[in-house]
Amino acid sequence: MSSKPVTVSTRESGSKAVTGEPEKRAMNHKNHKSCRDRPTWVGRSDCLNCNILHEVLFSDLSKKELEAIIQGIYEPIDGFNYEAGAVIYEEGYEDNAIYTIRDGLVKLVRHEPDGKERIIRLMKTADTLGLERLLGRPYGHTAIALKPVTACRIPIGVLRQLGKEKPRFYRKLMERWANALFQADDYIMMLLSGTVKQRVVQLIGWLADVDHARKSRVMMLNGRDIAAMLDITPESVSRILAELKRQNILRPRTDGYYEYDAKALKEYANAA
């Protein structure tokens, strides 16, 4: 890993693989709104020493195979940092890469004809973004960092070559596809099951599960994102969150997290 992060500019990438300098390999956006959309390159990804290796695409590869990736036998895999609110890639673009989230939370969104944002899924640490590019399809969503995100940009050429050389690697890709389908099913259940209160509580529980190291803390989304995900009004979200705070079920902290009472949260959801 490079010890000197570099902020890179963004340029539009075409349908060909993006190679060369880090700034040419970063995903690019035609209409980025501010410098926050410019990722910071943090160096060539060190897959061998990745702290989430057991959870990601390369988990079944041997040490020798991982060393081959690090040494550049394949196209470079780079690590990038994104600020909260930054766009990782946009719906309809055709950069030849997928992304693995090493840390952080990402929302996948589509925009309705009237411009309203609809959150399709939330993606967490170890999840893979942009798998549709393996089929030659443009990105099906816009991926936006909900909080600071570190992600690895993996060129599609690397995946295709590994798939040809190592059949077991293809099984891992299929597992990723299956996980994406299961996540979509979970989202539909969260969206459609129960009262508005119950859906908000289910989302809080999901967000709490994202960070296993903090059993009693949760990183909350803003009210607009919760409303967009659960297809409810921001006013309903505001009212429910206010009730949870007033009843001391959700307690804001100074680090951006909320303390929460899991038992009281469940009782609140089931109350008439």
PDB file of C-alpha atoms in Angstrom, residues 3-214:
ATOM      1  CA  SER A   3       1.827   5.569   2.346  1.00  0.00           C
ATOM      2  CA  LYS A   4       0.882   8.803   0.554  1.00  0.00           C
ATOM      3  CA  PRO A   5      -2.751   8.933  -0.527  1.00  0.00           C
ATOM      4  CA  VAL A   6      -3.268  10.868  -3.759  1.00  0.00           C
ATOM      5  CA  THR A   7      -6.447  12.735  -4.669  1.00  0.00           C
ATOM      6  CA  VAL A   8      -7.195  11.961  -8.300  1.00  0.00           C
ATOM      7  CA  SER A   9      -9.284  13.832 -10.809  1.00  0.00           C
ATOM      8  CA  THR A  10     -12.208  12.190 -12.558  1.00  0.00           C
ATOM      9  CA  ARG A  11     -12.619  11.723 -16.284  1.00  0.00           C
ATOM     10  CA  GLU A  12     -15.170   9.825 -18.243  1.00  0.00           C
ATOM     11  CA  SER A  13     -14.085   6.258 -18.995  1.00  0.00           C
ATOM     12  CA  GLY A  14     -15.304   4.379 -22.027  1.00  0.00           C
ATOM     13  CA  SER A  15     -16.088   0.755 -22.666  1.00  0.00           C
ATOM     14  CA  LYS A  16     -12.447  -0.283 -22.789  1.00  0.00           C
ATOM     15  CA  ALA A  17     -10.518  -1.413 -19.737  1.00  0.00           C
ATOM     16  CA  VAL A  18      -8.945   1.522 -17.908  1.00  0.00           C
ATOM     17  CA  THR A  19      -5.270   0.963 -17.283  1.00  0.00           C
ATOM     18  CA  GLY A  20      -2.151   3.017 -16.575  1.00  0.00           C
ATOM     19  CA  GLU A  21      -1.851   5.647 -13.868  1.00  0.00           C
ATOM     20  CA  PRO A  22      -4.175   5.517 -10.827  1.00  0.00           C
ATOM     21  CA  GLU A  23      -6.087   8.610 -11.929  1.00  0.00           C
ATOM     22  CA  LYS A  24      -6.912   6.884 -15.219  1.00  0.00           C
ATOM     23  CA  ARG A  25      -8.171   3.804 -13.409  1.00  0.00           C
ATOM     24  CA  ALA A  26     -10.487   5.670 -11.053  1.00  0.00           C
ATOM     25  CA  MET A  27     -14.152   5.554 -11.956  1.00  0.00           C
ATOM     26  CA  ASN A  28     -15.085   8.780 -13.629  1.00  0.00           C
ATOM     27  CA  HIS A  29     -18.200  10.900 -13.705  1.00  0.00           C
ATOM     28  CA  LYS A  30     -19.346  13.212 -16.488  1.00  0.00           C
ATOM     29  CA  ASN A  31     -21.042  15.666 -14.145  1.00  0.00           C
ATOM     30  CA  HIS A  32     -19.426  15.388 -10.724  1.00  0.00           C
ATOM     31  CA  LYS A  33     -20.857  18.131  -8.519  1.00  0.00           C
ATOM     32  CA  SER A  34     -17.855  18.760  -6.273  1.00  0.00           C
ATOM     33  CA  CYS A  35     -14.367  17.624  -5.370  1.00  0.00           C
ATOM     34  CA  ARG A  36     -15.841  15.043  -2.983  1.00  0.00           C
ATOM     35  CA  ASP A  37     -16.608  12.873  -6.051  1.00  0.00           C
ATOM     36  CA  ARG A  38     -12.877  12.631  -6.711  1.00  0.00           C
ATOM     37  CA  PRO A  39     -11.609   9.505  -4.953  1.00  0.00           C
ATOM     38  CA  THR A  40      -8.327   9.449  -3.113  1.00  0.00           C
ATOM     39  CA  TRP A  41      -6.009   6.727  -4.379  1.00  0.00           C
ATOM     40  CA  VAL A  42      -4.570   4.865  -1.384  1.00  0.00           C
ATOM     41  CA  GLY A  43      -2.270   2.533  -3.291  1.00  0.00           C
ATOM     42  CA  ARG A  44      -2.166  -0.825  -5.010  1.00  0.00           C
ATOM     43  CA  SER A  45      -4.399  -3.255  -3.139  1.00  0.00           C
ATOM     44  CA  ASP A  46      -2.506  -5.748  -0.973  1.00  0.00           C
ATOM     45  CA  CYS A  47      -4.888  -8.702  -1.288  1.00  0.00           C
ATOM     46  CA  LEU A  48      -2.628 -11.025   0.681  1.00  0.00           C
ATOM     47  CA  ASN A  49      -2.895  -8.922   3.843  1.00  0.00           C
ATOM     48  CA  CYS A  50      -6.493  -7.785   3.437  1.00  0.00           C
ATOM     49  CA  ASN A  51      -8.334  -7.953   6.776  1.00  0.00           C
ATOM     50  CA  ILE A  52     -11.566  -9.092   5.068  1.00  0.00           C
ATOM     51  CA  LEU A  53      -9.945 -11.569   2.659  1.00  0.00           C
ATOM     52  CA  HIS A  54     -12.015 -14.460   4.047  1.00  0.00           C
ATOM     53  CA  GLU A  55     -15.207 -12.630   3.031  1.00  0.00           C
ATOM     54  CA  VAL A  56     -14.415 -11.435  -0.490  1.00  0.00           C
ATOM     55  CA  LEU A  57     -14.027 -12.759  -4.033  1.00  0.00           C
ATOM     56  CA  PHE A  58     -10.407 -13.824  -3.667  1.00  0.00           C
ATOM     57  CA  SER A  59     -10.889 -15.822  -0.467  1.00  0.00           C
ATOM     58  CA  ASP A  60     -10.386 -19.196  -2.182  1.00  0.00           C
ATOM     59  CA  LEU A  61      -7.107 -18.230  -3.861  1.00  0.00           C
ATOM     60  CA  SER A  62      -3.795 -19.534  -2.538  1.00  0.00           C
ATOM     61  CA  LYS A  63      -0.983 -17.347  -1.238  1.00  0.00           C
ATOM     62  CA  LYS A  64       0.917 -17.891  -4.498  1.00  0.00           C
ATOM     63  CA  GLU A  65      -2.095 -16.870  -6.556  1.00  0.00           C
ATOM     64  CA  LEU A  66      -2.639 -13.746  -4.453  1.00  0.00           C
ATOM     65  CA  GLU A  67       1.037 -12.818  -4.796  1.00  0.00           C
ATOM     66  CA  ALA A  68       0.645 -13.025  -8.575  1.00  0.00           C
ATOM     67  CA  ILE A  69      -2.174 -10.473  -8.381  1.00  0.00           C
ATOM     68  CA  ILE A  70      -0.142  -8.156  -6.143  1.00  0.00           C
ATOM     69  CA  GLN A  71       2.941  -8.385  -8.374  1.00  0.00           C
ATOM     70  CA  GLY A  72       0.977  -7.177 -11.370  1.00  0.00           C
ATOM     71  CA  ILE A  73       0.687 -10.316 -13.503  1.00  0.00           C
ATOM     72  CA  TYR A  74      -2.913  -9.223 -13.996  1.00  0.00           C
ATOM     73  CA  GLU A  75      -4.275  -5.699 -14.426  1.00  0.00           C
ATOM     74  CA  PRO A  76      -3.733  -3.512 -11.354  1.00  0.00           C
ATOM     75  CA  ILE A  77      -6.246  -3.581  -8.512  1.00  0.00           C
ATOM     76  CA  ASP A  78      -6.298  -0.213  -6.781  1.00  0.00           C
ATOM     77  CA  GLY A  79      -7.707   1.013  -3.493  1.00  0.00           C
ATOM     78  CA  PHE A  80      -9.664   4.275  -3.298  1.00  0.00           C
ATOM     79  CA  ASN A  81     -11.198   6.335  -0.506  1.00  0.00           C
ATOM     80  CA  TYR A  82     -14.519   8.124  -1.055  1.00  0.00           C
ATOM     81  CA  GLU A  83     -15.975  10.813   1.166  1.00  0.00           C
ATOM     82  CA  ALA A  84     -19.556  10.506   2.402  1.00  0.00           C
ATOM     83  CA  GLY A  85     -21.842  11.572  -0.442  1.00  0.00           C
ATOM     84  CA  ALA A  86     -19.349  10.792  -3.199  1.00  0.00           C
ATOM     85  CA  VAL A  87     -20.488   8.943  -6.313  1.00  0.00           C
ATOM     86  CA  ILE A  88     -18.499   5.742  -6.919  1.00  0.00           C
ATOM     87  CA  TYR A  89     -20.103   5.107 -10.303  1.00  0.00           C
ATOM     88  CA  GLU A  90     -23.232   6.222 -12.114  1.00  0.00           C
ATOM     89  CA  GLU A  91     -26.120   4.311 -13.627  1.00  0.00           C
ATOM     90  CA  GLY A  92     -25.587   3.713 -17.339  1.00  0.00           C
ATOM     91  CA  TYR A  93     -21.784   4.004 -17.295  1.00  0.00           C
ATOM     92  CA  GLU A  94     -19.548   1.267 -18.681  1.00  0.00           C
ATOM     93  CA  ASP A  95     -16.260   1.329 -16.814  1.00  0.00           C
ATOM     94  CA  ASN A  96     -14.738  -2.142 -17.044  1.00  0.00           C
ATOM     95  CA  ALA A  97     -14.506  -2.806 -13.322  1.00  0.00           C
ATOM     96  CA  ILE A  98     -16.406  -3.956 -10.287  1.00  0.00           C
ATOM     97  CA  TYR A  99     -15.809  -2.774  -6.721  1.00  0.00           C
ATOM     98  CA  THR A 100     -15.385  -4.512  -3.387  1.00  0.00           C
ATOM     99  CA  ILE A 101     -16.181  -2.438  -0.301  1.00  0.00           C
ATOM    100  CA  ARG A 102     -13.350  -2.788   2.205  1.00  0.00           C
ATOM    101  CA  ASP A 103     -14.988  -0.458   4.697  1.00  0.00           C
ATOM    102  CA  GLY A 104     -18.103   1.693   4.729  1.00  0.00           C
ATOM    103  CA  LEU A 105     -21.705   1.747   3.542  1.00  0.00           C
ATOM    104  CA  VAL A 106     -22.990   2.408   0.016  1.00  0.00           C
ATOM    105  CA  LYS A 107     -26.482   3.022  -1.322  1.00  0.00           C
ATOM    106  CA  LEU A 108     -27.476   1.859  -4.807  1.00  0.00           C
ATOM    107  CA  VAL A 109     -30.040   4.238  -6.236  1.00  0.00           C
ATOM    108  CA  ARG A 110     -32.177   4.784  -9.296  1.00  0.00           C
ATOM    109  CA  HIS A 111     -34.003   7.962 -10.170  1.00  0.00           C
ATOM    110  CA  GLU A 112     -37.640   8.042 -11.165  1.00  0.00           C
ATOM    111  CA  PRO A 113     -38.793  10.173 -14.139  1.00  0.00           C
ATOM    112  CA  ASP A 114     -39.735  12.988 -11.755  1.00  0.00           C
ATOM    113  CA  GLY A 115     -36.214  12.967 -10.326  1.00  0.00           C
ATOM    114  CA  LYS A 116     -37.164  11.279  -7.057  1.00  0.00           C
ATOM    115  CA  GLU A 117     -34.384   9.071  -5.709  1.00  0.00           C
ATOM    116  CA  ARG A 118     -35.214   5.454  -4.953  1.00  0.00           C
ATOM    117  CA  ILE A 119     -32.742   3.420  -2.881  1.00  0.00           C
ATOM    118  CA  ILE A 120     -32.627  -0.086  -4.318  1.00  0.00           C
ATOM    119  CA  ARG A 121     -30.181  -1.657  -1.875  1.00  0.00           C
ATOM    120  CA  LEU A 122     -27.632  -0.882   0.819  1.00  0.00           C
ATOM    121  CA  MET A 123     -24.200  -2.459   0.418  1.00  0.00           C
ATOM    122  CA  LYS A 124     -21.800  -2.972   3.322  1.00  0.00           C
ATOM    123  CA  THR A 125     -18.215  -4.055   4.001  1.00  0.00           C
ATOM    124  CA  ALA A 126     -17.170  -7.089   1.871  1.00  0.00           C
ATOM    125  CA  ASP A 127     -20.052  -6.632  -0.594  1.00  0.00           C
ATOM    126  CA  THR A 128     -19.352  -6.394  -4.317  1.00  0.00           C
ATOM    127  CA  LEU A 129     -20.694  -3.592  -6.500  1.00  0.00           C
ATOM    128  CA  GLY A 130     -21.302  -3.597 -10.248  1.00  0.00           C
ATOM    129  CA  LEU A 131     -21.458  -7.323 -10.978  1.00  0.00           C
ATOM    130  CA  GLU A 132     -23.698  -6.597 -13.977  1.00  0.00           C
ATOM    131  CA  ARG A 133     -20.609  -5.357 -15.809  1.00  0.00           C
ATOM    132  CA  LEU A 134     -19.453  -8.986 -16.062  1.00  0.00           C
ATOM    133  CA  LEU A 135     -22.358  -9.489 -18.497  1.00  0.00           C
ATOM    134  CA  GLY A 136     -21.381  -6.450 -20.515  1.00  0.00           C
ATOM    135  CA  ARG A 137     -24.301  -4.422 -19.187  1.00  0.00           C
ATOM    136  CA  PRO A 138     -23.917  -0.809 -18.032  1.00  0.00           C
ATOM    137  CA  TYR A 139     -24.089  -0.173 -14.313  1.00  0.00           C
ATOM    138  CA  GLY A 140     -27.691  -0.650 -13.272  1.00  0.00           C
ATOM    139  CA  HIS A 141     -27.596   1.834 -10.388  1.00  0.00           C
ATOM    140  CA  THR A 142     -25.726   4.852  -9.124  1.00  0.00           C
ATOM    141  CA  ALA A 143     -23.495   3.898  -6.175  1.00  0.00           C
ATOM    142  CA  ILE A 144     -23.138   6.614  -3.523  1.00  0.00           C
ATOM    143  CA  ALA A 145     -21.102   6.487  -0.306  1.00  0.00           C
ATOM    144  CA  LEU A 146     -23.352   6.952   2.734  1.00  0.00           C
ATOM    145  CA  LYS A 147     -20.326   7.370   4.981  1.00  0.00           C
ATOM    146  CA  PRO A 148     -16.585   7.348   4.193  1.00  0.00           C
ATOM    147  CA  VAL A 149     -15.852   4.303   2.041  1.00  0.00           C
ATOM    148  CA  THR A 150     -12.690   2.438   1.107  1.00  0.00           C
ATOM    149  CA  ALA A 151     -13.129   0.257  -1.968  1.00  0.00           C
ATOM    150  CA  CYS A 152     -11.002  -1.838  -4.291  1.00  0.00           C
ATOM    151  CA  ARG A 153     -11.485  -1.342  -8.015  1.00  0.00           C
ATOM    152  CA  ILE A 154     -11.150  -4.751  -9.673  1.00  0.00           C
ATOM    153  CA  PRO A 155     -10.805  -4.774 -13.482  1.00  0.00           C
ATOM    154  CA  ILE A 156     -13.164  -7.170 -15.244  1.00  0.00           C
ATOM    155  CA  GLY A 157     -10.202  -8.542 -17.219  1.00  0.00           C
ATOM    156  CA  VAL A 158      -8.699  -9.851 -13.962  1.00  0.00           C
ATOM    157  CA  LEU A 159     -11.927 -11.682 -13.104  1.00  0.00           C
ATOM    158  CA  ARG A 160     -12.320 -13.195 -16.564  1.00  0.00           C
ATOM    159  CA  GLN A 161      -8.735 -14.396 -16.638  1.00  0.00           C
ATOM    160  CA  LEU A 162      -9.002 -15.897 -13.161  1.00  0.00           C
ATOM    161  CA  GLY A 163     -12.264 -17.567 -14.180  1.00  0.00           C
ATOM    162  CA  LYS A 164     -10.555 -19.245 -17.130  1.00  0.00           C
ATOM    163  CA  GLU A 165      -7.463 -20.295 -15.205  1.00  0.00           C
ATOM    164  CA  LYS A 166      -9.117 -21.290 -11.916  1.00  0.00           C
ATOM    165  CA  PRO A 167     -12.606 -22.814 -12.248  1.00  0.00           C
ATOM    166  CA  ARG A 168     -13.151 -22.703  -8.467  1.00  0.00           C
ATOM    167  CA  PHE A 169     -12.938 -18.920  -8.669  1.00  0.00           C
ATOM    168  CA  TYR A 170     -16.032 -18.889 -10.845  1.00  0.00           C
ATOM    169  CA  ARG A 171     -17.941 -20.567  -8.036  1.00  0.00           C
ATOM    170  CA  LYS A 172     -17.120 -17.597  -5.829  1.00  0.00           C
ATOM    171  CA  LEU A 173     -18.502 -15.264  -8.488  1.00  0.00           C
ATOM    172  CA  MET A 174     -21.715 -17.274  -8.590  1.00  0.00           C
ATOM    173  CA  GLU A 175     -21.956 -16.978  -4.804  1.00  0.00           C
ATOM    174  CA  ARG A 176     -21.758 -13.206  -5.183  1.00  0.00           C
ATOM    175  CA  TRP A 177     -24.616 -13.241  -7.687  1.00  0.00           C
ATOM    176  CA  ALA A 178     -26.681 -15.386  -5.313  1.00  0.00           C
ATOM    177  CA  ASN A 179     -25.948 -13.063  -2.393  1.00  0.00           C
ATOM    178  CA  ALA A 180     -27.092 -10.093  -4.467  1.00  0.00           C
ATOM    179  CA  LEU A 181     -30.392 -11.858  -5.134  1.00  0.00           C
ATOM    180  CA  PHE A 182     -30.841 -12.700  -1.443  1.00  0.00           C
ATOM    181  CA  GLN A 183     -30.145  -9.068  -0.530  1.00  0.00           C
ATOM    182  CA  ALA A 184     -32.792  -7.953  -3.016  1.00  0.00           C
ATOM    183  CA  ASP A 185     -35.279 -10.364  -1.398  1.00  0.00           C
ATOM    184  CA  ASP A 186     -34.409  -9.056   2.076  1.00  0.00           C
ATOM    185  CA  TYR A 187     -34.919  -5.494   0.885  1.00  0.00           C
ATOM    186  CA  ILE A 188     -38.363  -6.307  -0.516  1.00  0.00           C
ATOM    187  CA  MET A 189     -39.340  -7.913   2.793  1.00  0.00           C
ATOM    188  CA  MET A 190     -38.104  -4.863   4.701  1.00  0.00           C
ATOM    189  CA  LEU A 191     -40.018  -2.585   2.355  1.00  0.00           C
ATOM    190  CA  LEU A 192     -43.322  -4.430   2.341  1.00  0.00           C
ATOM    191  CA  SER A 193     -43.575  -6.217   5.685  1.00  0.00           C
ATOM    192  CA  GLY A 194     -45.277  -4.644   8.684  1.00  0.00           C
ATOM    193  CA  THR A 195     -46.355  -1.189   9.713  1.00  0.00           C
ATOM    194  CA  VAL A 196     -44.315   1.929   9.066  1.00  0.00           C
ATOM    195  CA  LYS A 197     -42.915   1.704  12.628  1.00  0.00           C
ATOM    196  CA  GLN A 198     -41.939  -1.934  12.124  1.00  0.00           C
ATOM    197  CA  ARG A 199     -40.213  -1.206   8.817  1.00  0.00           C
ATOM    198  CA  VAL A 200     -38.160   1.597  10.357  1.00  0.00           C
ATOM    199  CA  VAL A 201     -37.193  -0.657  13.279  1.00  0.00           C
ATOM    200  CA  GLN A 202     -36.244  -3.477  10.868  1.00  0.00           C
ATOM    201  CA  LEU A 203     -33.947  -1.075   9.027  1.00  0.00           C
ATOM    202  CA  ILE A 204     -32.329   0.068  12.283  1.00  0.00           C
ATOM    203  CA  GLY A 205     -31.694  -3.589  13.152  1.00  0.00           C
ATOM    204  CA  TRP A 206     -30.117  -4.184   9.744  1.00  0.00           C
ATOM    205  CA  LEU A 207     -27.867  -1.150  10.140  1.00  0.00           C
ATOM    206  CA  ALA A 208     -26.833  -2.365  13.596  1.00  0.00           C
ATOM    207  CA  ASP A 209     -25.879  -5.769  12.153  1.00  0.00           C
ATOM    208  CA  VAL A 210     -23.582  -4.087   9.630  1.00  0.00           C
ATOM    209  CA  ASP A 211     -21.078  -3.243  12.360  1.00  0.00           C
ATOM    210  CA  HIS A 212     -20.624  -6.450  14.347  1.00  0.00           C
ATOM    211  CA  ALA A 213     -17.981  -4.890  16.605  1.00  0.00           C
ATOM    212  CA  ARG A 214     -20.476  -2.427  18.097  1.00  0.00           C
TER     213      ARG A 214
END
